Amino acid sequence: MFYFIPSWYNQSRPWYHNTQLWFRILERMTFDDTVNQLKMFHQAEEEVRLLVLNYQPQFRYYLHKQGLLQTPYWSFFDDIQNISALHVRPFSFKDLNWPDGVQFLYSPFAVLVRLEGVDLATIHFAQDGNLFYIEFVEAGRLTKHYLFDDRGFLSSILYFDAEGREVYQDYLNESGMWQVREHLQPQEAGQIEVNPYADHSFQEHYYADWPSLIRERLEVLAQAEVGDQDTLVVASHAQHNDLILEVFPQQQKVFSFFGDRLALEETPSNRALLEQASLVVVDREKQEETLRPLLAAAGRSSKALLRIPPYDTRLRLGHSQMLRDQKIYCYMDGLSQEELQDTLKVLLAFMAQQGDVSLALVTFDRMRNFNELETWITEEIYRHYDPDDFFQVAEEGNENQLEEDQVLELSRIHFELLTNETEIIKALDSARLVLDLGAEPDLYTQIASISAGLPQINRVETDFVSHQKNGWILSPDADLASALQFYLAGLANWNKSLVYTVQKMADYTSGRILEQWQELLNEEA
């Protein structure tokens, strides 16, 4: 069994949930190593289980959004609250015990509860429209929050003092009886208090903090369920690394270093981690270079370090060869303004010669100003090229307008903000060539491009692109136009790249990635 420990934590209250109100959710490109690793293990039909250490009353909806609803899990808060329900169950706020005569006033964002002109509560909802929490007020003062579980019951109550400060939070069982109380103001006895009549037996009545109680309950789990032959896959995070090392000394442990989640420096905590880790997984060469000397200092072989993407390839070849239009998918986020403009000058010159080439300028950054970029491109076209080659009359214009009043728009250049993996895959489906000239090419784009069978042009060498086989690596004095010509002037080189890419795809399937994990874990066993 593989036990996965994610790092889905709240920054302000470390062991609290991070669910957002539905209208505050901003779709943006995010990747999570645990989510993608779980998908790969599911694909390979490995037995897995999640260990969730923080409070997650809307957890089933999160799993559903990630395509992981069928993943079994153990939740620390379910354990201490004695919750056994597994499935989402609808729950209506109207089923609560409201006073007779209350009105429910609906706004675009929430539901206001009012009695005889006096506000009693505000009802808030999560992303999927399910009940999230209710704010109760008395005499205009906030008194408490009811937080609801997506399985259809009241999960906890957060209480406020006369100044509106959070005082304590009661975590309830399914019958509404408080099991554990978290004191949110300084408390001599301890921040965590256990109800003497709680459903479970605990070793203490007060605990200094959450990690003290988490350690106790994890030890119970370790004794009851986790065998010495099981493996823990840990999203490396300062919040739980030491805890996992203490509670699970016998099990093999894989620590995943993803992005910039944990500072890679010589600390006692990191040294202990590297001494005990069976395998350290990184997703970038920079992390690998930083960790090698740290591993050596911890007396470990570099064999315990594996650089591999947290995404797998899945054959979903694009359909660009069936289209007359040759679309260049150009990822902009790794480029400075000057670098982007230099790249666009080459692309515009190439497009002026190749009438069947179009350009998708892609970003994952919501703050990207497309208007400024479009203005610069427009000026560049009018300065150097025939505008008729790049513009068309906007379709929304009135067909009876005078010619001088017609609105023009770019016909072969499009701007695309992509916010999730599905949108990337869709954009690549019609692309003929991927262009990513940043100092560190986007990892997911590289893997998705391999899955789509697309050649890639990069400025730096990576494991995923071989020069003139499934892409082009630009040397410092290389000519981008030559690379474009190589793959877009005809289909011969493009077809060779497709064949090579399909062969390369085998290196990054979920099965192959897991084989590499298993080989290294077996060596360490």
Coordinates of C-alpha atoms in Angstrom, one line a residue:
M1 CA 0.0 0.0 0.0
F2 CA 1.2 3.5 -0.8
Y3 CA 0.1 6.2 1.7
F4 CA 0.1 9.7 0.2
I5 CA 0.4 12.7 2.5
P6 CA -0.4 16.0 0.7
S7 CA 0.4 19.6 1.7
W8 CA -3.0 21.2 1.2
Y9 CA -2.5 23.7 4.0
N10 CA -3.9 27.1 5.0
Q11 CA -1.2 29.8 5.4
S12 CA -2.8 31.7 8.2
R13 CA -4.2 28.8 10.3
P14 CA -1.8 25.9 9.4
W15 CA -4.2 23.0 10.2
Y16 CA -7.3 24.7 8.9
H17 CA -9.1 24.3 5.6
N18 CA -8.4 26.5 2.6
T19 CA -11.8 26.3 0.9
Q20 CA -12.9 29.6 -0.8
L21 CA -16.3 31.1 -1.2
W22 CA -17.6 30.4 -4.7
F23 CA -17.3 34.0 -5.9
R24 CA -13.7 34.4 -4.6
I25 CA -12.4 31.4 -6.5
L26 CA -10.1 32.6 -9.3
E27 CA -9.3 30.0 -11.8
R28 CA -5.5 29.9 -12.3
M29 CA -3.0 27.4 -13.4
T30 CA -2.0 25.3 -10.5
F31 CA -0.3 21.9 -10.4
D32 CA 0.0 19.7 -7.3
D33 CA 2.4 16.8 -7.1
T34 CA 0.2 14.6 -4.9
V35 CA -2.8 15.0 -7.2
N36 CA -0.8 14.0 -10.3
Q37 CA 1.1 11.2 -8.5
L38 CA -2.2 9.7 -7.3
K39 CA -3.6 9.8 -10.8
M40 CA -0.5 8.0 -12.1
F41 CA -0.8 5.3 -9.4
H42 CA -4.5 4.9 -10.1
Q43 CA -3.6 4.5 -13.8
A44 CA -1.1 1.7 -12.9
E45 CA -3.7 0.1 -10.6
E46 CA -1.6 0.4 -7.5
E47 CA -3.3 0.4 -4.1
V48 CA -3.2 3.9 -2.6
R49 CA -4.7 5.8 0.4
L50 CA -4.6 9.5 1.3
L51 CA -3.6 10.6 4.8
V52 CA -5.2 14.1 5.3
L53 CA -3.9 15.9 8.4
N54 CA -5.8 19.2 8.2
Y55 CA -9.4 20.2 8.6
Q56 CA -11.3 19.7 5.3
P57 CA -15.1 19.9 5.7
Q58 CA -15.5 20.3 1.9
F59 CA -13.0 17.6 1.0
R60 CA -15.2 15.4 -1.2
Y61 CA -15.9 18.3 -3.5
Y62 CA -12.2 18.9 -3.7
L63 CA -11.5 15.3 -4.6
H64 CA -14.3 15.4 -7.2
K65 CA -12.8 18.5 -8.8
Q66 CA -9.4 16.8 -9.1
G67 CA -10.9 13.6 -10.5
L68 CA -10.0 11.6 -7.3
L69 CA -13.3 11.1 -5.7
Q70 CA -12.8 7.3 -5.5
T71 CA -9.5 7.6 -3.7
P72 CA -9.8 6.1 -0.1
Y73 CA -8.5 8.3 2.6
W74 CA -7.9 8.6 6.4
S75 CA -8.7 12.0 7.8
F76 CA -7.3 13.2 11.2
F77 CA -10.3 15.4 11.8
D78 CA -12.7 12.7 10.9
D79 CA -10.9 10.5 13.4
I80 CA -11.1 12.9 16.3
Q81 CA -14.7 13.9 15.5
N82 CA -15.7 10.3 15.1
I83 CA -17.1 10.8 11.6
S84 CA -17.8 7.6 9.6
A85 CA -19.9 9.1 6.7
L86 CA -18.2 8.6 3.3
H87 CA -20.5 10.2 0.7
V88 CA -21.7 13.6 -0.2
R89 CA -25.2 14.3 0.8
P90 CA -27.2 17.4 0.0
F91 CA -28.2 19.6 2.9
S92 CA -30.5 22.6 2.8
F93 CA -30.1 25.6 5.0
K94 CA -33.9 25.7 5.3
D95 CA -33.8 22.5 7.2
L96 CA -32.2 24.3 10.2
N97 CA -34.3 25.3 13.2
W98 CA -35.0 28.9 12.2
P99 CA -37.5 31.1 14.1
D100 CA -41.0 31.3 12.7
G101 CA -41.5 34.1 10.2
V102 CA -37.9 34.5 9.0
Q103 CA -37.3 35.7 5.5
F104 CA -34.6 34.4 3.1
L105 CA -33.3 37.3 0.9
Y106 CA -31.3 36.1 -2.0
S107 CA -28.4 38.2 -3.4
P108 CA -25.9 37.2 -6.1
F109 CA -23.4 36.2 -3.5
A110 CA -25.2 34.9 -0.4
V111 CA -28.6 34.5 1.3
L112 CA -29.5 36.9 4.1
V113 CA -31.8 35.7 6.9
R114 CA -34.0 38.4 8.4
L115 CA -36.7 38.4 11.0
E116 CA -39.0 41.5 11.3
G117 CA -36.4 43.7 9.7
V118 CA -33.5 42.5 11.8
D119 CA -30.6 40.5 10.3
L120 CA -30.0 37.2 11.9
A121 CA -27.5 35.5 9.7
T122 CA -25.8 35.4 6.3
I123 CA -25.5 32.0 4.5
H124 CA -22.5 31.4 2.3
F125 CA -21.8 28.7 -0.3
A126 CA -18.8 26.9 -1.7
Q127 CA -17.7 26.5 -5.4
D128 CA -20.3 23.8 -6.3
G129 CA -23.2 25.7 -4.7
N130 CA -23.2 23.5 -1.6
L131 CA -23.7 25.0 1.9
F132 CA -20.4 26.2 3.3
Y133 CA -20.9 28.3 6.4
I134 CA -23.4 30.6 8.2
E135 CA -22.5 33.8 10.0
F136 CA -24.8 34.5 12.9
V137 CA -25.2 38.1 14.3
E138 CA -26.8 39.5 17.4
A139 CA -27.5 43.3 17.7
G140 CA -25.3 43.7 14.6
R141 CA -22.4 41.8 16.2
L142 CA -20.8 38.7 14.7
T143 CA -21.3 35.9 17.3
K144 CA -20.5 32.5 15.6
H145 CA -20.0 30.6 12.4
Y146 CA -21.6 27.3 11.6
L147 CA -19.3 25.3 9.2
F148 CA -20.9 22.5 7.3
D149 CA -19.5 19.3 6.0
D150 CA -20.2 18.3 2.4
R151 CA -21.6 15.0 3.7
G152 CA -24.6 16.8 5.0
F153 CA -24.1 17.8 8.7
L154 CA -22.8 20.6 10.9
S155 CA -19.1 20.0 11.3
S156 CA -17.8 22.8 13.6
I157 CA -18.8 26.0 15.3
L158 CA -16.5 29.0 15.5
Y159 CA -17.2 31.5 18.3
F160 CA -16.4 35.2 18.5
D161 CA -16.1 37.6 21.4
A162 CA -17.7 41.1 21.8
E163 CA -14.8 42.6 19.8
G164 CA -15.3 40.2 16.9
R165 CA -12.2 38.1 17.7
E166 CA -12.1 34.4 17.2
V167 CA -12.2 32.8 20.6
Y168 CA -12.5 29.0 20.1
Q169 CA -13.8 26.5 17.7
D170 CA -15.7 23.3 18.5
Y171 CA -15.3 20.3 16.3
L172 CA -18.5 18.1 16.4
N173 CA -19.5 14.5 15.8
E174 CA -22.3 13.8 13.4
S175 CA -24.8 14.1 16.3
G176 CA -23.7 17.7 17.0
M177 CA -21.7 17.0 20.2
W178 CA -18.4 18.7 20.5
Q179 CA -15.4 16.4 20.6
V180 CA -12.4 18.7 20.5
R181 CA -12.1 22.4 21.1
E182 CA -9.5 24.6 19.6
H183 CA -8.7 27.7 21.7
L184 CA -7.7 30.5 19.4
Q185 CA -6.6 32.9 22.2
P186 CA -3.6 32.1 24.4
Q187 CA -4.4 29.3 26.9
E188 CA -2.2 28.1 29.8
A189 CA -3.6 24.6 29.9
G190 CA -3.1 24.1 26.1
Q191 CA -4.6 25.2 22.9
I192 CA -6.5 21.9 22.2
E193 CA -9.1 20.7 24.7
V194 CA -10.8 17.3 24.6
N195 CA -14.4 16.9 25.8
P196 CA -14.3 14.5 28.8
Y197 CA -17.3 12.8 27.2
A198 CA -15.8 12.5 23.7
D199 CA -16.6 9.4 21.7
H200 CA -12.9 8.4 21.5
S201 CA -10.4 7.8 24.4
F202 CA -7.5 10.3 24.3
Q203 CA -4.4 10.2 26.3
E204 CA -4.7 13.8 27.5
H205 CA -7.4 16.3 28.4
Y206 CA -5.4 19.2 27.0
Y207 CA -2.7 19.3 24.2
A208 CA -0.3 22.1 23.6
D209 CA -1.1 22.3 19.9
W210 CA -2.4 20.3 17.0
P211 CA 0.8 18.4 16.1
S212 CA 0.8 16.9 19.6
L213 CA -2.7 15.4 19.1
I214 CA -1.9 14.5 15.4
R215 CA 1.1 12.6 16.5
E216 CA -1.0 10.6 19.0
R217 CA -3.7 9.7 16.5
L218 CA -1.1 8.9 13.7
E219 CA 0.6 6.5 16.1
V220 CA -2.7 4.7 16.6
L221 CA -3.2 4.5 12.9
A222 CA 0.4 3.3 12.4
Q223 CA -0.1 0.5 14.9
A224 CA -3.5 -0.5 13.5
E225 CA -3.1 -0.2 9.8
V226 CA 0.3 0.8 8.4
G227 CA 2.6 -2.2 7.9
D228 CA 6.4 -2.2 7.7
Q229 CA 6.1 -3.2 4.0
D230 CA 4.0 -0.1 3.2
T231 CA 5.4 3.1 1.6
L232 CA 4.6 6.7 2.5
V233 CA 4.8 9.3 -0.3
V234 CA 5.1 12.6 1.3
A235 CA 4.7 16.1 -0.3
S236 CA 7.7 17.6 1.4
H237 CA 6.5 20.4 3.7
A238 CA 8.0 21.9 6.8
Q239 CA 4.6 21.6 8.6
H240 CA 4.6 17.8 8.6
N241 CA 8.1 16.4 7.6
D242 CA 9.4 16.0 11.2
L243 CA 6.1 14.5 12.3
I244 CA 6.1 11.8 9.6
L245 CA 9.7 10.9 10.3
E246 CA 9.0 10.4 14.0
V247 CA 5.8 8.4 13.6
F248 CA 6.8 6.1 10.7
P249 CA 10.5 5.2 11.3
Q250 CA 10.2 1.6 9.9
Q251 CA 8.3 2.4 6.6
Q252 CA 10.0 3.4 3.3
K253 CA 9.4 7.0 2.7
V254 CA 9.4 8.9 -0.6
F255 CA 9.7 12.7 -0.2
S256 CA 8.5 14.8 -3.2
F257 CA 10.1 18.2 -3.6
F258 CA 7.9 20.2 -6.0
G259 CA 8.3 23.8 -7.0
D260 CA 9.5 26.1 -4.2
R261 CA 7.4 24.6 -1.5
L262 CA 10.3 23.8 0.8
A263 CA 13.6 25.8 1.1
L264 CA 16.4 23.5 0.0
E265 CA 19.1 24.4 2.5
E266 CA 21.3 22.7 5.2
T267 CA 19.0 22.5 8.3
P268 CA 18.7 19.9 11.0
S269 CA 15.2 19.1 9.8
N270 CA 16.3 18.7 6.1
R271 CA 19.3 16.6 7.1
A272 CA 17.1 14.2 9.2
L273 CA 14.8 13.9 6.2
L274 CA 17.6 13.1 3.7
E275 CA 19.1 10.6 6.1
Q276 CA 15.8 8.7 6.5
A277 CA 14.2 9.1 3.0
S278 CA 14.2 6.0 0.9
L279 CA 13.8 8.1 -2.2
V280 CA 13.8 11.8 -2.9
V281 CA 11.8 12.9 -6.0
V282 CA 12.3 16.3 -7.7
D283 CA 10.7 17.7 -10.8
R284 CA 13.4 20.2 -11.9
E285 CA 17.1 20.1 -12.6
K286 CA 17.8 23.1 -10.4
Q287 CA 16.4 21.2 -7.4
E288 CA 18.5 18.1 -8.3
E289 CA 21.7 20.2 -8.4
T290 CA 20.9 21.7 -5.0
L291 CA 20.0 18.5 -3.3
R292 CA 23.0 16.4 -4.5
P293 CA 25.5 18.0 -2.1
L294 CA 22.9 18.0 0.7
L295 CA 22.4 14.2 0.2
A296 CA 26.2 13.7 0.2
A297 CA 26.5 15.6 3.5
A298 CA 23.8 13.3 4.9
G299 CA 25.9 10.3 3.9
R300 CA 23.5 9.2 1.2
S301 CA 24.2 8.0 -2.3
S302 CA 22.9 10.1 -5.3
K303 CA 20.9 6.9 -6.2
A304 CA 18.4 8.0 -3.7
L305 CA 17.6 11.1 -5.8
L306 CA 15.3 10.8 -8.8
R307 CA 14.3 13.7 -11.1
I308 CA 11.1 12.8 -12.9
P309 CA 8.0 14.8 -13.8
P310 CA 4.9 14.4 -11.6
Y311 CA 2.9 14.1 -14.8
D312 CA 2.6 11.1 -17.1
T313 CA 2.2 11.0 -20.9
R314 CA -1.1 9.7 -22.3
L315 CA -1.5 9.2 -26.0
R316 CA -3.8 12.0 -27.3
L317 CA -2.3 13.0 -30.6
G318 CA -3.3 16.4 -31.9
H319 CA -5.2 16.9 -35.2
S320 CA -3.1 19.7 -36.7
Q321 CA -2.0 17.7 -39.7
M322 CA -5.6 17.6 -40.8
L323 CA -5.9 21.4 -40.7
R324 CA -4.7 23.8 -43.4
D325 CA -3.8 26.3 -40.7
Q326 CA -0.4 25.7 -39.0
K327 CA -0.8 27.1 -35.5
I328 CA 2.3 28.0 -33.4
Y329 CA 1.6 27.6 -29.6
C330 CA 3.9 30.2 -28.1
Y331 CA 4.1 30.1 -24.3
M332 CA 5.1 33.6 -23.1
D333 CA 5.4 33.5 -19.3
G334 CA 9.1 32.7 -19.1
L335 CA 10.1 35.7 -21.3
S336 CA 10.9 39.3 -20.4
Q337 CA 9.2 42.0 -22.4
E338 CA 12.3 42.5 -24.5
E339 CA 12.8 38.8 -25.1
L340 CA 9.1 38.5 -26.1
Q341 CA 9.3 41.4 -28.5
D342 CA 12.4 40.0 -30.1
T343 CA 10.7 36.6 -30.6
L344 CA 7.6 38.2 -32.0
K345 CA 9.6 40.2 -34.6
V346 CA 11.0 36.8 -35.9
L347 CA 7.5 35.3 -35.8
L348 CA 5.8 38.2 -37.7
A349 CA 8.5 38.1 -40.4
F350 CA 8.0 34.3 -40.8
M351 CA 4.2 34.7 -40.9
A352 CA 4.5 37.4 -43.5
Q353 CA 6.2 34.8 -45.8
Q354 CA 4.0 31.9 -44.7
G355 CA 0.3 32.7 -45.2
D356 CA -0.9 29.5 -43.6
V357 CA 0.8 30.1 -40.2
S358 CA -1.1 31.4 -37.2
L359 CA 0.0 32.3 -33.7
A360 CA -1.5 31.5 -30.3
L361 CA 0.2 33.7 -27.6
V362 CA -0.4 31.7 -24.4
T363 CA -0.1 32.7 -20.8
F364 CA -1.1 31.2 -17.5
D365 CA -0.9 34.6 -15.8
R366 CA -4.1 36.4 -15.2
M367 CA -2.3 39.7 -14.7
R368 CA -0.9 39.6 -18.2
N369 CA -1.9 42.8 -20.1
F370 CA -3.1 41.6 -23.6
N371 CA -4.1 45.1 -24.6
E372 CA -0.5 46.5 -24.4
L373 CA 0.8 43.5 -26.3
E374 CA -1.8 43.8 -29.0
T375 CA -1.0 47.5 -29.4
W376 CA 2.7 46.7 -29.8
I377 CA 2.0 43.9 -32.4
T378 CA -0.4 46.2 -34.3
E379 CA 2.1 49.0 -34.5
E380 CA 4.8 46.5 -35.6
I381 CA 2.6 45.1 -38.4
Y382 CA 1.7 48.6 -39.7
R383 CA 5.3 49.6 -39.6
H384 CA 6.8 46.7 -41.5
Y385 CA 4.1 44.6 -43.2
D386 CA 1.0 44.6 -45.2
P387 CA -1.9 44.9 -42.7
D388 CA -4.2 42.9 -45.1
D389 CA -2.0 39.9 -44.3
F390 CA -2.8 40.1 -40.6
F391 CA -6.2 41.8 -40.1
Q392 CA -9.8 41.2 -41.0
V393 CA -13.1 43.0 -40.5
A394 CA -14.4 42.2 -37.0
E395 CA -17.5 39.9 -37.3
E396 CA -19.5 41.9 -34.7
G397 CA -19.4 44.9 -36.9
N398 CA -22.5 46.1 -38.7
E399 CA -22.4 44.7 -42.3
N400 CA -24.0 47.9 -43.5
Q401 CA -21.3 50.1 -42.0
L402 CA -19.3 52.5 -44.2
E403 CA -15.9 51.0 -45.1
E404 CA -14.0 53.7 -43.2
D405 CA -16.1 52.9 -40.0
Q406 CA -15.3 49.2 -40.1
V407 CA -13.5 47.7 -37.1
L408 CA -10.4 45.5 -37.8
E409 CA -9.1 42.7 -35.7
L410 CA -6.1 40.5 -35.9
S411 CA -7.0 37.4 -37.9
R412 CA -3.9 35.2 -37.5
I413 CA -2.8 36.1 -33.9
H414 CA -4.8 35.1 -30.9
F415 CA -4.3 35.6 -27.2
E416 CA -5.1 32.8 -24.8
L417 CA -5.3 32.7 -21.0
L418 CA -5.2 29.1 -19.9
T419 CA -6.2 28.3 -16.4
N420 CA -6.3 24.5 -16.2
E421 CA -4.8 21.3 -17.7
T422 CA -7.9 20.6 -19.9
E423 CA -7.5 24.0 -21.6
I424 CA -3.8 23.3 -22.3
I425 CA -4.6 20.0 -23.9
K426 CA -7.4 21.5 -26.0
A427 CA -5.1 24.3 -27.2
L428 CA -2.4 21.8 -28.1
D429 CA -4.9 19.6 -30.1
S430 CA -4.9 22.1 -33.0
A431 CA -1.2 23.2 -32.7
R432 CA 1.5 22.3 -35.2
L433 CA 4.5 23.5 -33.2
V434 CA 5.2 24.5 -29.5
L435 CA 7.5 27.4 -28.8
D436 CA 8.8 27.9 -25.2
L437 CA 11.9 30.0 -25.1
G438 CA 12.1 30.6 -21.3
A439 CA 15.1 29.9 -19.2
E440 CA 13.2 27.0 -17.7
P441 CA 10.5 25.5 -20.0
D442 CA 7.2 24.8 -18.5
L443 CA 7.2 21.2 -17.4
Y444 CA 3.5 20.4 -17.9
T445 CA 3.6 22.0 -21.4
Q446 CA 6.5 19.8 -22.3
I447 CA 4.8 16.6 -21.1
A448 CA 1.5 17.5 -22.7
S449 CA 3.3 18.3 -26.0
I450 CA 4.9 14.9 -26.0
S451 CA 1.4 13.4 -25.4
A452 CA 0.1 15.4 -28.4
G453 CA 3.0 14.4 -30.6
L454 CA 4.2 17.9 -31.2
P455 CA 7.8 19.2 -31.8
Q456 CA 9.0 21.8 -29.4
I457 CA 11.4 24.7 -29.8
N458 CA 13.3 25.5 -26.6
R459 CA 16.3 27.7 -25.7
V460 CA 17.7 25.2 -23.1
E461 CA 18.2 21.5 -23.3
T462 CA 15.9 19.2 -21.2
D463 CA 15.2 15.5 -20.9
F464 CA 12.1 15.8 -23.1
V465 CA 13.4 17.4 -26.3
S466 CA 16.2 16.0 -28.6
H467 CA 17.5 18.4 -31.2
Q468 CA 16.1 17.9 -34.6
K469 CA 14.3 14.7 -33.5
N470 CA 11.3 16.0 -31.6
G471 CA 12.2 19.6 -31.4
W472 CA 14.9 22.2 -31.8
I473 CA 17.3 23.5 -29.1
L474 CA 18.4 27.1 -30.0
S475 CA 22.1 27.7 -29.4
P476 CA 22.9 31.3 -28.2
D477 CA 23.5 32.5 -31.7
A478 CA 20.9 30.2 -33.3
D479 CA 18.3 31.4 -35.8
L480 CA 14.7 31.0 -34.7
A481 CA 13.6 31.4 -38.3
S482 CA 15.6 28.3 -39.3
A483 CA 13.8 26.2 -36.5
L484 CA 10.4 27.4 -37.7
Q485 CA 11.3 26.6 -41.3
F486 CA 12.5 23.2 -40.3
Y487 CA 9.1 22.1 -38.9
L488 CA 6.6 24.3 -40.8
A489 CA 7.9 24.4 -44.4
G490 CA 6.7 20.9 -45.0
L491 CA 5.5 17.8 -43.2
A492 CA 8.6 15.6 -43.6
N493 CA 10.5 16.8 -40.5
W494 CA 7.2 17.1 -38.6
N495 CA 6.3 13.5 -39.3
K496 CA 9.7 12.3 -38.2
S497 CA 9.3 14.2 -35.0
L498 CA 5.9 12.6 -34.5
V499 CA 7.3 9.1 -34.8
Y500 CA 10.2 9.9 -32.4
T501 CA 7.8 11.6 -29.9
V502 CA 5.5 8.6 -29.8
Q503 CA 8.5 6.4 -29.0
K504 CA 9.7 8.8 -26.4
M505 CA 6.2 8.8 -24.8
A506 CA 6.9 5.4 -23.4
D507 CA 9.5 6.9 -21.1
Y508 CA 6.9 8.9 -19.2
T509 CA 3.9 6.7 -18.9
S510 CA 2.6 6.2 -15.4
G511 CA 3.7 2.5 -15.6
R512 CA 7.3 3.5 -16.5
I513 CA 7.5 6.2 -13.9
L514 CA 6.3 3.8 -11.2
E515 CA 8.8 1.2 -12.4
Q516 CA 11.6 3.7 -11.8
W517 CA 10.2 4.4 -8.3
Q518 CA 10.0 0.7 -7.5
E519 CA 13.5 -0.1 -8.8
L520 CA 15.1 2.5 -6.6
L521 CA 12.9 1.6 -3.6
N522 CA 13.9 -2.0 -3.9
E523 CA 17.6 -1.0 -4.0
E524 CA 17.1 0.9 -0.7
A525 CA 15.1 -1.9 1.0

